[in-house]
Amino acid sequence: GPDAFRLVAEFIASGIDEALQARVGEHIVGAARHVDDFYIGLRSETDALIVLSALRELLQRYNLNVNDSKTKIMSALEPLNELWAQDLREQSRKLRQWGAGITTTGDEVILFLTRALQLAGQLNSDSPVKIALRTFDQIKGYTRNWWPVIEPYLQRIIFHHPHCIDYAALLVVKRFAIGESIDKEGWSAAAEELLKRHLAFNHHHEILWLVWMLLA
């Protein structure tokens, strides 16, 4: 929906944070919330059940529910960072090291991007693709001679990973700004098609980035 919904959602979620702390704060060792995902540290499984029960009750005030398929009690020994993210970031670091010299090739970049896209499909998440596109920005991929190799991938990514539109748009505009060639016809066609889609759903974030890319 419209981006204003994000502000409303964060306002409600912040109120839930405060209410949860007031009700069961003595059981909580530490906690963090990323958008609608709660990560709560506790001393025992009993404390975890108490806090989870309180969180369920607070959410129900707003006709919200805990996603049971994503909710679990984890041992303190389990890593908080998922292994796929650690592995992909390690590949990203290697690519950044190669990018500092002259050895980075299109094949290496495509292999990295393919791995990110594969993970995105398995996880049903845009996060791996965001890591890949941030890496391309960090190594100034928009200046590289292998840009034509990844450009078609970027055009497909904005169709299948809408939360990555801003990352892709930045790369395209940076390349255009330094006077390098881009597939103007392809990007215009992709942006116009996506604008029709996102205008129908009032996806303001995606609309603004697509319009900005067209104007740039």
XYZ file of N, CA, C and O in Angstrom:
864
model
N 0.814 -1.190 0.000
C 0.000 0.000 0.000
C 0.856 1.251 0.000
O 2.072 1.196 -0.173
N 0.239 2.430 0.186
C 0.978 3.696 0.221
C 2.038 3.701 1.307
O 1.914 3.036 2.331
N 3.096 4.511 1.096
C 4.182 4.566 2.069
C 3.723 5.105 3.415
O 4.357 4.844 4.441
N 2.632 5.879 3.427
C 2.124 6.398 4.704
C 1.763 5.262 5.655
O 1.838 5.421 6.878
N 1.396 4.117 5.096
C 1.058 2.973 5.938
C 2.251 2.533 6.775
O 2.109 2.019 7.876
N 3.464 2.729 6.223
C 4.656 2.341 6.961
C 4.809 3.180 8.232
O 5.216 2.675 9.281
N 4.488 4.453 8.122
C 4.569 5.334 9.290
C 3.532 4.943 10.335
O 3.816 4.913 11.535
N 2.328 4.636 9.860
C 1.269 4.219 10.782
C 1.658 2.918 11.471
O 1.501 2.760 12.691
N 2.192 1.973 10.696
C 2.593 0.680 11.253
C 3.702 0.849 12.284
O 3.689 0.196 13.336
N 4.674 1.715 12.004
C 5.773 1.924 12.952
C 5.271 2.606 14.222
O 5.734 2.306 15.331
N 4.317 3.503 14.089
C 3.729 4.164 15.261
C 3.055 3.134 16.170
O 3.240 3.135 17.386
N 2.294 2.219 15.558
C 1.618 1.169 16.330
C 2.645 0.220 16.948
O 2.554 -0.128 18.131
N 3.633 -0.195 16.160
C 4.638 -1.146 16.646
C 5.452 -0.548 17.794
O 5.794 -1.253 18.753
N 5.757 0.739 17.721
C 6.504 1.388 18.807
C 5.691 1.391 20.095
O 6.229 1.207 21.193
N 4.377 1.575 19.952
C 3.501 1.519 21.131
C 3.476 0.122 21.731
O 3.453 -0.039 22.961
N 3.501 -0.895 20.866
C 3.541 -2.282 21.352
C 4.856 -2.548 22.070
O 4.890 -3.225 23.104
N 5.956 -2.012 21.529
C 7.261 -2.155 22.192
C 7.198 -1.626 23.631
O 7.643 -2.294 24.579
N 6.667 -0.434 23.784
C 6.599 0.189 25.108
C 5.683 -0.589 26.048
O 6.007 -0.796 27.221
N 4.548 -1.035 25.526
C 3.600 -1.781 26.356
C 4.192 -3.121 26.795
O 3.994 -3.565 27.931
N 4.928 -3.774 25.894
C 5.547 -5.062 26.229
C 6.614 -4.877 27.309
O 6.698 -5.675 28.250
N 7.407 -3.821 27.184
C 8.427 -3.544 28.182
C 7.804 -3.252 29.540
O 8.287 -3.721 30.585
N 6.713 -2.503 29.546
C 6.044 -2.163 30.801
C 5.429 -3.391 31.471
O 5.419 -3.502 32.698
N 4.938 -4.328 30.654
C 4.239 -5.479 31.209
C 5.188 -6.587 31.652
O 5.014 -7.156 32.734
N 6.172 -6.924 30.854
C 7.020 -8.090 31.158
C 8.508 -7.762 31.044
O 9.340 -8.640 30.817
N 8.840 -6.497 31.191
C 10.221 -6.066 31.023
C 11.204 -6.754 31.945
O 12.377 -6.929 31.596
N 10.741 -7.187 33.120
C 11.649 -7.836 34.070
C 12.146 -9.188 33.569
O 13.146 -9.720 34.051
N 11.442 -9.755 32.591
C 11.849 -11.054 32.038
C 12.804 -10.907 30.851
O 13.420 -11.890 30.440
N 12.900 -9.700 30.313
C 13.633 -9.479 29.074
C 15.070 -9.048 29.360
O 15.309 -8.083 30.087
N 16.017 -9.770 28.764
C 17.434 -9.415 28.904
C 17.815 -8.340 27.891
O 18.543 -7.403 28.186
N 17.333 -8.476 26.700
C 17.582 -7.513 25.625
C 16.639 -7.803 24.479
O 16.152 -8.929 24.337
N 16.366 -6.802 23.674
C 15.419 -7.013 22.579
C 15.677 -6.031 21.449
O 16.249 -4.952 21.650
N 15.266 -6.422 20.253
C 15.341 -5.559 19.078
C 14.175 -5.905 18.171
O 13.676 -7.028 18.182
N 13.727 -4.930 17.416
C 12.653 -5.162 16.444
C 13.095 -4.585 15.109
O 13.511 -3.441 15.029
N 12.999 -5.413 14.064
C 13.279 -4.965 12.705
C 11.964 -4.994 11.943
O 11.469 -6.054 11.569
N 11.375 -3.836 11.750
C 10.060 -3.670 11.122
C 9.029 -4.462 11.927
O 8.585 -4.016 12.965
N 8.653 -5.672 11.467
C 7.645 -6.443 12.210
C 8.220 -7.749 12.761
O 7.474 -8.652 13.131
N 9.538 -7.833 12.819
C 10.186 -9.015 13.384
C 10.780 -8.676 14.751
O 11.594 -7.756 14.870
N 10.365 -9.424 15.766
C 10.858 -9.215 17.129
C 11.960 -10.225 17.448
O 11.819 -11.414 17.161
N 13.047 -9.742 18.047
C 14.124 -10.603 18.541
C 14.288 -10.280 20.023
O 14.705 -9.177 20.381
N 13.944 -11.247 20.876
C 13.889 -10.974 22.314
C 14.773 -11.966 23.063
O 14.633 -13.187 22.914
N 15.685 -11.447 23.862
C 16.557 -12.281 24.672
C 15.982 -12.491 26.059
O 15.512 -11.542 26.698
N 15.986 -13.752 26.526
C 15.373 -14.096 27.808
C 16.263 -15.068 28.573
O 17.176 -15.675 28.014
N 15.986 -15.208 29.856
C 16.843 -16.043 30.705
C 16.467 -17.522 30.650
O 17.296 -18.384 30.907
N 15.208 -17.814 30.350
C 14.768 -19.208 30.377
C 13.610 -19.411 29.414
O 12.994 -18.440 28.925
N 13.299 -20.679 29.149
C 12.168 -20.993 28.277
C 10.860 -20.549 28.921
O 9.936 -20.126 28.228
N 10.792 -20.638 30.246
C 9.587 -20.173 30.950
C 9.364 -18.690 30.702
O 8.243 -18.244 30.413
N 10.444 -17.894 30.811
C 10.330 -16.465 30.535
C 9.898 -16.219 29.089
O 9.113 -15.305 28.807
N 10.412 -17.048 28.180
C 10.049 -16.899 26.771
C 8.546 -17.101 26.567
O 7.903 -16.352 25.831
N 7.979 -18.091 27.235
C 6.546 -18.354 27.096
C 5.716 -17.235 27.690
O 4.664 -16.862 27.162
N 6.180 -16.670 28.797
C 5.470 -15.554 29.433
C 5.455 -14.336 28.506
O 4.413 -13.707 28.282
N 6.621 -14.015 27.938
C 6.720 -12.841 27.074
C 5.941 -13.056 25.778
O 5.266 -12.155 25.284
N 6.007 -14.259 25.232
C 5.275 -14.546 23.999
C 3.775 -14.422 24.222
O 3.047 -13.883 23.382
N 3.304 -14.883 25.358
C 1.883 -14.763 25.677
C 1.469 -13.293 25.777
O 0.418 -12.891 25.269
N 2.319 -12.477 26.417
C 2.022 -11.049 26.546
C 2.026 -10.369 25.181
O 1.173 -9.514 24.890
N 2.974 -10.751 24.328
C 3.049 -10.158 22.993
C 1.813 -10.516 22.168
O 1.258 -9.658 21.471
N 1.370 -11.749 22.249
C 0.152 -12.161 21.533
C -1.037 -11.300 21.961
O -1.818 -10.831 21.133
N -1.164 -11.098 23.261
C -2.303 -10.323 23.785
C -2.246 -8.876 23.313
O -3.272 -8.297 22.941
N -1.052 -8.279 23.331
C -0.910 -6.892 22.898
C -1.205 -6.740 21.409
O -1.838 -5.765 20.980
N -0.774 -7.688 20.618
C -1.029 -7.629 19.178
C -2.511 -7.753 18.867
O -3.022 -7.115 17.929
N -3.203 -8.569 19.644
C -4.627 -8.785 19.389
C -5.442 -7.512 19.593
O -6.532 -7.378 19.048
N -4.919 -6.564 20.359
C -5.615 -5.283 20.527
C -5.780 -4.570 19.189
O -6.707 -3.774 19.007
N -4.886 -4.853 18.266
C -4.920 -4.202 16.957
C -5.318 -5.201 15.856
O -5.063 -4.959 14.674
N -5.941 -6.307 16.277
C -6.343 -7.366 15.349
C -5.145 -7.921 14.568
O -5.253 -8.266 13.394
N -4.013 -7.993 15.246
C -2.797 -8.570 14.674
C -2.492 -9.879 15.379
O -2.924 -10.099 16.508
N -1.730 -10.733 14.705
C -1.389 -12.030 15.283
C 0.081 -12.351 15.061
O 0.696 -11.903 14.086
N 0.630 -13.127 15.968
C 1.983 -13.647 15.802
C 1.969 -14.667 14.660
O 1.053 -15.480 14.558
N 2.971 -14.593 13.803
C 3.113 -15.576 12.723
C 3.760 -16.825 13.312
O 4.971 -16.884 13.514
N 2.937 -17.826 13.608
C 3.438 -19.022 14.288
C 4.492 -19.773 13.476
O 5.386 -20.403 14.043
N 4.411 -19.690 12.141
C 5.375 -20.404 11.315
C 6.775 -19.799 11.404
O 7.768 -20.459 11.113
N 6.850 -18.537 11.819
C 8.145 -17.868 11.929
C 8.594 -17.696 13.377
O 9.669 -17.176 13.639
N 7.770 -18.141 14.315
C 8.056 -17.921 15.723
C 8.685 -19.170 16.339
O 8.161 -20.270 16.190
N 9.804 -18.995 17.013
C 10.446 -20.130 17.669
C 11.307 -19.661 18.826
O 11.736 -18.508 18.874
N 11.511 -20.571 19.764
C 12.401 -20.318 20.895
C 13.751 -20.925 20.545
O 13.855 -22.114 20.258
N 14.781 -20.093 20.560
C 16.107 -20.524 20.143
C 17.052 -20.591 21.332
O 16.947 -19.790 22.274
N 17.964 -21.530 21.281
C 19.020 -21.605 22.279
C 19.947 -20.405 22.120
O 20.152 -19.897 21.012
N 20.517 -19.956 23.218
C 21.444 -18.828 23.175
C 22.716 -19.164 22.396
O 23.472 -18.268 22.011
N 22.945 -20.456 22.150
C 24.131 -20.877 21.406
C 23.928 -20.827 19.897
O 24.891 -20.903 19.139
N 22.665 -20.716 19.464
C 22.401 -20.668 18.033
C 22.787 -19.302 17.471
O 22.570 -18.272 18.110
N 23.368 -19.257 16.261
C 23.755 -17.971 15.667
C 22.535 -17.154 15.278
O 21.552 -17.690 14.755
N 22.586 -15.861 15.568
C 21.483 -14.982 15.199
C 21.517 -14.659 13.703
O 20.479 -14.493 13.079
N 22.716 -14.551 13.154
C 22.848 -14.291 11.726
C 22.757 -15.610 10.964
O 23.526 -16.530 11.227
N 21.835 -15.701 10.045
C 21.642 -16.930 9.302
C 22.875 -17.224 8.445
O 23.540 -16.306 7.936
N 23.155 -18.506 8.257
C 24.378 -18.906 7.568
C 24.405 -18.424 6.123
O 25.468 -18.076 5.595
N 23.238 -18.394 5.459
C 23.229 -17.943 4.071
C 23.710 -16.506 3.977
O 24.437 -16.146 3.025
N 23.315 -15.672 4.954
C 23.722 -14.261 4.939
C 25.218 -14.130 5.184
O 25.903 -13.322 4.550
N 25.742 -14.928 6.111
C 27.177 -14.897 6.382
C 27.967 -15.329 5.149
O 28.985 -14.719 4.799
N 27.507 -16.396 4.478
C 28.199 -16.893 3.293
C 28.170 -15.862 2.159
O 29.188 -15.620 1.494
N 26.996 -15.252 1.944
C 26.877 -14.298 0.844
C 27.699 -13.042 1.123
O 28.317 -12.480 0.208
N 27.729 -12.611 2.382
C 28.549 -11.433 2.721
C 30.033 -11.735 2.572
O 30.816 -10.842 2.224
N 30.424 -12.989 2.836
C 31.821 -13.373 2.629
C 32.164 -13.303 1.139
O 33.241 -12.821 0.755
N 31.251 -13.768 0.282
C 31.461 -13.654 -1.162
C 31.513 -12.188 -1.586
O 32.290 -11.816 -2.473
N 30.685 -11.374 -0.935
C 30.681 -9.946 -1.230
C 32.027 -9.311 -0.892
O 32.559 -8.506 -1.665
N 32.596 -9.691 0.250
C 33.900 -9.149 0.645
C 34.979 -9.531 -0.368
O 35.841 -8.715 -0.716
N 34.939 -10.775 -0.839
C 35.923 -11.218 -1.831
C 35.768 -10.424 -3.124
O 36.764 -10.021 -3.738
N 34.520 -10.192 -3.519
C 34.288 -9.443 -4.751
C 34.769 -8.003 -4.599
O 35.320 -7.423 -5.543
N 34.594 -7.424 -3.416
C 35.070 -6.059 -3.181
C 36.593 -5.999 -3.218
O 37.177 -5.027 -3.692
N 37.241 -7.045 -2.730
C 38.707 -7.094 -2.785
C 39.182 -7.198 -4.233
O 40.117 -6.519 -4.642
N 38.513 -8.052 -5.008
C 38.865 -8.167 -6.418
C 38.582 -6.859 -7.151
O 39.349 -6.436 -8.007
N 37.478 -6.235 -6.771
C 37.091 -4.998 -7.437
C 38.077 -3.873 -7.228
O 38.136 -2.924 -8.009
N 38.879 -3.964 -6.153
C 39.872 -2.925 -5.888
C 41.019 -2.988 -6.886
O 41.755 -2.023 -7.070
N 41.177 -4.151 -7.551
C 42.228 -4.306 -8.541
C 41.657 -4.371 -9.938
O 40.704 -3.667 -10.259
N 42.208 -5.274 -10.741
C 41.759 -5.360 -12.133
C 41.323 -6.781 -12.496
O 41.136 -7.107 -13.663
N 41.165 -7.619 -11.463
C 40.922 -9.035 -11.755
C 39.444 -9.408 -11.801
O 39.120 -10.525 -12.171
N 38.574 -8.502 -11.385
C 37.159 -8.850 -11.379
C 36.658 -9.043 -12.803
O 36.855 -8.186 -13.651
N 35.998 -10.155 -13.063
C 35.479 -10.438 -14.398
C 33.967 -10.550 -14.358
O 33.358 -10.700 -13.296
N 33.371 -10.477 -15.545
C 31.931 -10.624 -15.627
C 31.460 -11.971 -15.118
O 30.396 -12.075 -14.510
N 32.260 -13.007 -15.356
C 31.885 -14.344 -14.895
C 31.779 -14.394 -13.371
O 30.866 -15.030 -12.826
N 32.734 -13.767 -12.684
C 32.715 -13.753 -11.223
C 31.491 -13.004 -10.701
O 30.843 -13.424 -9.736
N 31.174 -11.914 -11.363
C 30.023 -11.108 -10.953
C 28.719 -11.862 -11.174
O 27.840 -11.875 -10.306
N 28.595 -12.500 -12.331
C 27.379 -13.257 -12.639
C 27.213 -14.427 -11.676
O 26.096 -14.739 -11.233
N 28.299 -15.081 -11.322
C 28.235 -16.184 -10.370
C 27.715 -15.697 -9.024
O 26.854 -16.344 -8.404
N 28.212 -14.563 -8.586
C 27.767 -13.968 -7.317
C 26.288 -13.584 -7.390
O 25.507 -13.884 -6.479
N 25.893 -12.934 -8.470
C 24.504 -12.508 -8.616
C 23.565 -13.700 -8.733
O 22.472 -13.709 -8.156
N 23.985 -14.736 -9.456
C 23.161 -15.938 -9.606
C 22.928 -16.602 -8.259
O 21.823 -17.075 -7.964
N 23.972 -16.635 -7.446
C 23.838 -17.207 -6.105
C 22.836 -16.393 -5.279
O 21.993 -16.960 -4.574
N 22.912 -15.083 -5.371
C 21.983 -14.226 -4.631
C 20.541 -14.448 -5.092
O 19.617 -14.534 -4.276
N 20.342 -14.566 -6.392
C 18.995 -14.790 -6.936
C 18.460 -16.164 -6.533
O 17.271 -16.314 -6.226
N 19.336 -17.148 -6.513
C 18.934 -18.487 -6.088
C 18.481 -18.471 -4.636
O 17.439 -19.052 -4.279
N 19.241 -17.802 -3.784
C 18.881 -17.700 -2.370
C 17.572 -16.943 -2.191
O 16.740 -17.311 -1.360
N 17.391 -15.885 -2.969
C 16.156 -15.103 -2.875
C 14.942 -15.969 -3.174
O 13.898 -15.857 -2.518
N 15.074 -16.848 -4.165
C 13.975 -17.743 -4.496
C 13.711 -18.766 -3.415
O 12.557 -19.047 -3.074
N 14.774 -19.313 -2.847
C 14.627 -20.317 -1.798
C 14.026 -19.722 -0.531
O 13.217 -20.361 0.151
N 14.438 -18.492 -0.205
C 14.015 -17.850 1.040
C 12.751 -17.017 0.874
O 12.184 -16.555 1.855
N 12.344 -16.806 -0.381
C 11.216 -15.915 -0.668
C 11.469 -14.540 -0.042
O 10.633 -13.976 0.646
N 12.663 -14.000 -0.304
C 13.091 -12.745 0.294
C 13.932 -11.961 -0.695
O 14.683 -12.546 -1.491
N 13.838 -10.630 -0.641
C 14.660 -9.768 -1.487
C 16.038 -9.509 -0.880
O 16.906 -8.938 -1.552
N 16.255 -9.903 0.361
C 17.486 -9.551 1.070
C 18.762 -9.990 0.343
O 19.710 -9.206 0.245
N 18.857 -11.229 -0.167
C 20.085 -11.609 -0.867
C 20.376 -10.731 -2.079
O 21.540 -10.401 -2.356
N 19.328 -10.343 -2.798
C 19.523 -9.501 -3.979
C 19.980 -8.109 -3.561
O 20.825 -7.489 -4.224
N 19.462 -7.606 -2.454
C 19.902 -6.297 -1.957
C 21.386 -6.321 -1.620
O 22.113 -5.362 -1.901
N 21.847 -7.419 -1.008
C 23.271 -7.545 -0.690
C 24.097 -7.492 -1.969
O 25.134 -6.815 -2.040
N 23.639 -8.195 -3.004
C 24.364 -8.215 -4.271
C 24.426 -6.833 -4.908
O 25.492 -6.389 -5.356
N 23.304 -6.126 -4.928
C 23.275 -4.817 -5.568
C 24.074 -3.783 -4.779
O 24.713 -2.901 -5.363
N 24.063 -3.896 -3.449
C 24.906 -3.002 -2.642
C 26.380 -3.254 -2.942
O 27.187 -2.313 -2.985
N 26.717 -4.522 -3.132
C 28.107 -4.869 -3.471
C 28.506 -4.251 -4.803
O 29.598 -3.681 -4.941
N 27.633 -4.319 -5.807
C 27.927 -3.725 -7.110
C 28.152 -2.221 -6.988
O 28.998 -1.648 -7.670
N 27.384 -1.588 -6.113
C 27.547 -0.157 -5.896
C 28.896 0.128 -5.235
O 29.610 1.063 -5.602
N 29.267 -0.703 -4.250
C 30.521 -0.499 -3.523
C 31.745 -0.671 -4.417
O 32.751 0.010 -4.234
N 31.677 -1.577 -5.391
C 32.821 -1.774 -6.292
C 32.661 -0.934 -7.562
O 33.418 -1.121 -8.526
N 31.685 -0.021 -7.543
C 31.427 0.876 -8.670
C 31.213 0.077 -9.952
O 31.836 0.333 -10.989
N 30.301 -0.878 -9.838
C 29.999 -1.720 -10.984
C 29.502 -0.943 -12.186
O 29.660 -1.394 -13.327
N 28.931 0.237 -11.947
C 28.416 1.063 -13.037
C 29.555 1.654 -13.879
O 29.307 2.228 -14.943
N 30.802 1.521 -13.436
C 31.943 2.009 -14.212
C 32.677 0.877 -14.938
O 33.598 1.125 -15.710
N 32.288 -0.362 -14.689
C 33.056 -1.515 -15.161
C 32.697 -1.914 -16.592
O 31.576 -1.681 -17.062
N 33.657 -2.558 -17.221
C 33.414 -2.979 -18.605
C 32.449 -4.156 -18.691
O 31.993 -4.515 -19.773
N 32.145 -4.796 -17.534
C 31.177 -5.885 -17.558
C 29.748 -5.413 -17.279
O 28.848 -6.225 -17.100
N 29.532 -4.097 -17.263
C 28.176 -3.577 -17.052
C 27.159 -4.190 -18.030
O 26.066 -4.594 -17.607
N 27.460 -4.257 -19.336
C 26.473 -4.833 -20.267
C 26.069 -6.263 -19.927
O 24.988 -6.714 -20.316
N 26.937 -6.976 -19.186
C 26.626 -8.356 -18.810
C 25.567 -8.397 -17.714
O 24.673 -9.264 -17.736
N 25.637 -7.469 -16.755
C 24.687 -7.511 -15.637
C 23.440 -6.663 -15.881
O 22.434 -6.848 -15.195
N 23.492 -5.761 -16.867
C 22.344 -4.864 -17.094
C 21.042 -5.630 -17.358
O 20.005 -5.288 -16.762
N 21.030 -6.672 -18.196
C 19.778 -7.421 -18.384
C 19.280 -8.073 -17.097
O 18.071 -8.177 -16.875
N 20.202 -8.502 -16.235
C 19.809 -9.063 -14.937
C 19.102 -8.001 -14.092
O 18.090 -8.280 -13.438
N 19.652 -6.793 -14.091
C 19.050 -5.711 -13.303
C 17.634 -5.402 -13.794
O 16.734 -5.137 -12.991
N 17.449 -5.438 -15.104
C 16.118 -5.156 -15.654
C 15.110 -6.227 -15.251
O 13.939 -5.919 -14.997
N 15.566 -7.462 -15.169
C 14.655 -8.534 -14.720
C 14.419 -8.452 -13.215
O 13.316 -8.749 -12.732
N 15.438 -8.049 -12.479
C 15.324 -7.977 -11.022
C 14.236 -7.002 -10.599
O 13.464 -7.283 -9.677
N 14.125 -5.853 -11.265
C 13.136 -4.867 -10.818
C 11.704 -5.355 -11.038
O 10.774 -4.836 -10.416
N 11.526 -6.345 -11.909
C 10.200 -6.924 -12.092
C 9.870 -7.940 -10.996
O 8.740 -7.995 -10.505
N 10.856 -8.723 -10.616
C 10.605 -9.823 -9.680
C 10.954 -9.492 -8.229
O 10.538 -10.210 -7.315
N 11.707 -8.407 -8.016
C 12.102 -7.994 -6.659
C 11.861 -6.496 -6.508
O 12.807 -5.692 -6.530
N 10.602 -6.094 -6.362
C 10.265 -4.663 -6.339
C 10.943 -3.876 -5.224
O 11.158 -2.668 -5.367
N 11.294 -4.544 -4.120
C 11.966 -3.828 -3.043
C 13.421 -3.512 -3.384
O 14.116 -2.870 -2.598
N 13.860 -3.962 -4.548
C 15.223 -3.673 -5.007
C 15.250 -2.601 -6.097
O 16.316 -2.307 -6.647
N 14.099 -2.023 -6.414
C 14.037 -1.022 -7.481
C 14.960 0.150 -7.186
O 15.653 0.654 -8.069
N 14.992 0.612 -5.939
C 15.834 1.763 -5.609
C 17.313 1.448 -5.805
O 18.076 2.274 -6.310
N 17.735 0.232 -5.428
C 19.137 -0.160 -5.590
C 19.520 -0.176 -7.067
O 20.596 0.303 -7.448
N 18.656 -0.771 -7.902
C 18.942 -0.853 -9.339
C 18.918 0.525 -9.978
O 19.778 0.859 -10.810
N 17.955 1.358 -9.600
C 17.844 2.704 -10.171
C 19.088 3.529 -9.885
O 19.575 4.272 -10.749
N 19.633 3.406 -8.683
C 20.849 4.138 -8.337
C 22.011 3.744 -9.238
O 22.779 4.605 -9.694
N 22.155 2.458 -9.494
C 23.243 1.992 -10.349
C 23.103 2.538 -11.767
O 24.070 3.014 -12.368
N 21.880 2.495 -12.285
C 21.634 2.974 -13.647
C 21.912 4.464 -13.760
O 22.602 4.925 -14.687
N 21.395 5.237 -12.817
C 21.553 6.694 -12.883
C 23.014 7.094 -12.682
O 23.514 8.025 -13.334
N 23.732 6.392 -11.802
C 25.152 6.707 -11.604
C 25.936 6.460 -12.893
O 26.831 7.236 -13.244
N 25.609 5.371 -13.584
C 26.316 5.090 -14.840
C 26.000 6.167 -15.880
O 26.899 6.641 -16.582
N 24.749 6.538 -15.976
C 24.358 7.567 -16.938
C 25.009 8.905 -16.605
O 25.424 9.650 -17.503
N 25.131 9.203 -15.295
C 25.683 10.486 -14.863
C 27.157 10.652 -15.214
O 27.631 11.777 -15.388
N 27.894 9.536 -15.326
C 29.309 9.644 -15.669
C 29.539 9.516 -17.175
O 30.676 9.417 -17.636
N 28.442 9.549 -17.922
C 28.552 9.568 -19.375
C 28.713 8.223 -20.043
O 29.018 8.153 -21.241
N 28.500 7.140 -19.292
C 28.598 5.800 -19.878
C 27.255 5.394 -20.483
O 26.209 5.901 -20.104
N 27.292 4.459 -21.399
C 26.078 4.050 -22.101
C 25.209 3.140 -21.249
O 25.706 2.367 -20.430
N 23.906 3.257 -21.434
C 22.936 2.368 -20.806
C 21.904 1.974 -21.866
O 21.810 2.610 -22.925
N 21.147 0.976 -21.563
C 20.082 0.534 -22.471
C 18.854 1.415 -22.227
O 17.922 1.025 -21.517
N 18.855 2.600 -22.811
C 17.778 3.564 -22.561
C 16.409 3.002 -22.934
O 15.437 3.143 -22.190
N 16.347 2.384 -24.084
C 15.061 1.847 -24.547
C 14.550 0.768 -23.608
O 13.366 0.752 -23.239
N 15.448 -0.124 -23.174
C 15.047 -1.199 -22.271
C 14.596 -0.692 -20.914
O 13.584 -1.145 -20.369
N 15.354 0.272 -20.363
C 14.992 0.813 -19.053
C 13.692 1.610 -19.111
O 12.875 1.553 -18.187
N 13.498 2.360 -20.183
C 12.251 3.127 -20.325
C 11.046 2.203 -20.410
O 10.022 2.426 -19.749
N 11.178 1.143 -21.194
C 10.072 0.193 -21.339
C 9.776 -0.503 -20.015
O 8.607 -0.668 -19.629
N 10.832 -0.897 -19.305
C 10.642 -1.576 -18.019
C 9.990 -0.649 -17.007
O 9.056 -1.037 -16.298
N 10.475 0.586 -16.925
C 9.939 1.541 -15.954
C 8.474 1.863 -16.237
O 7.649 1.932 -15.315
N 8.146 2.059 -17.508
C 6.761 2.393 -17.862
C 5.814 1.244 -17.536
O 4.699 1.462 -17.054
N 6.248 0.020 -17.794
C 5.413 -1.138 -17.487
C 5.218 -1.282 -15.984
O 4.110 -1.565 -15.508
N 6.284 -1.076 -15.236
C 6.198 -1.209 -13.776
C 5.403 -0.077 -13.155
O 4.733 -0.277 -12.134
N 5.462 1.101 -13.733
C 4.664 2.213 -13.212
C 3.173 1.893 -13.276
O 2.422 2.214 -12.348
N 2.748 1.257 -14.344
C 1.332 0.868 -14.448
C 0.956 -0.068 -13.304
O -0.111 0.064 -12.699
N 1.850 -1.009 -13.022
C 1.586 -1.984 -11.967
C 1.528 -1.325 -10.601
O 0.589 -1.544 -9.823
N 2.532 -0.503 -10.283
C 2.621 0.059 -8.938
C 1.640 1.216 -8.719
O 1.205 1.452 -7.589
N 1.271 1.923 -9.777
C 0.236 2.954 -9.644
C -1.099 2.326 -9.250
O -1.870 2.903 -8.476
N -1.373 1.145 -9.771
C -2.639 0.464 -9.458
C -2.741 0.112 -7.983
O -3.849 0.039 -7.437
N -1.594 -0.084 -7.323
C -1.592 -0.475 -5.917
C -1.111 0.650 -4.990
O -0.926 0.427 -3.791
N -0.913 1.851 -5.541
C -0.434 2.994 -4.740
C 0.876 2.688 -4.012
O 1.061 3.063 -2.851
N 1.793 2.027 -4.702
C 3.106 1.744 -4.126
C 4.011 2.960 -4.339
O 4.765 3.040 -5.309
N 3.911 3.917 -3.428
C 4.567 5.202 -3.628
C 6.081 5.084 -3.732
O 6.712 5.797 -4.519
N 6.671 4.244 -2.907
C 8.124 4.100 -2.906
C 8.638 3.686 -4.286
O 9.553 4.320 -4.844
N 8.040 2.641 -4.839
C 8.468 2.151 -6.142
C 8.189 3.182 -7.237
O 9.017 3.375 -8.145
N 7.033 3.846 -7.146
C 6.669 4.844 -8.161
C 7.685 5.980 -8.209
O 8.151 6.386 -9.275
N 8.058 6.498 -7.043
C 8.985 7.625 -6.988
C 10.352 7.269 -7.567
O 10.954 8.056 -8.305
N 10.853 6.075 -7.243
C 12.159 5.681 -7.761
C 12.122 5.479 -9.271
O 13.066 5.846 -9.982
N 11.043 4.913 -9.784
C 10.936 4.699 -11.226
C 10.839 6.023 -11.977
O 11.493 6.211 -13.016
N 10.045 6.959 -11.445
C 9.920 8.274 -12.078
C 11.257 9.007 -12.028
O 11.685 9.639 -13.017
N 11.933 8.927 -10.879
C 13.243 9.573 -10.744
C 14.227 9.032 -11.776
O 14.988 9.775 -12.391
N 14.225 7.715 -11.970
C 15.130 7.102 -12.939
C 14.809 7.584 -14.352
O 15.717 7.894 -15.130
N 13.524 7.699 -14.681
C 13.147 8.175 -16.005
C 13.552 9.626 -16.215
O 14.021 10.009 -17.298
N 13.384 10.450 -15.187
C 13.734 11.858 -15.301
C 15.238 12.072 -15.370
O 15.728 13.002 -16.042
N 15.989 11.217 -14.650
C 17.442 11.360 -14.648
C 18.026 11.040 -16.010
O 19.032 11.591 -16.407
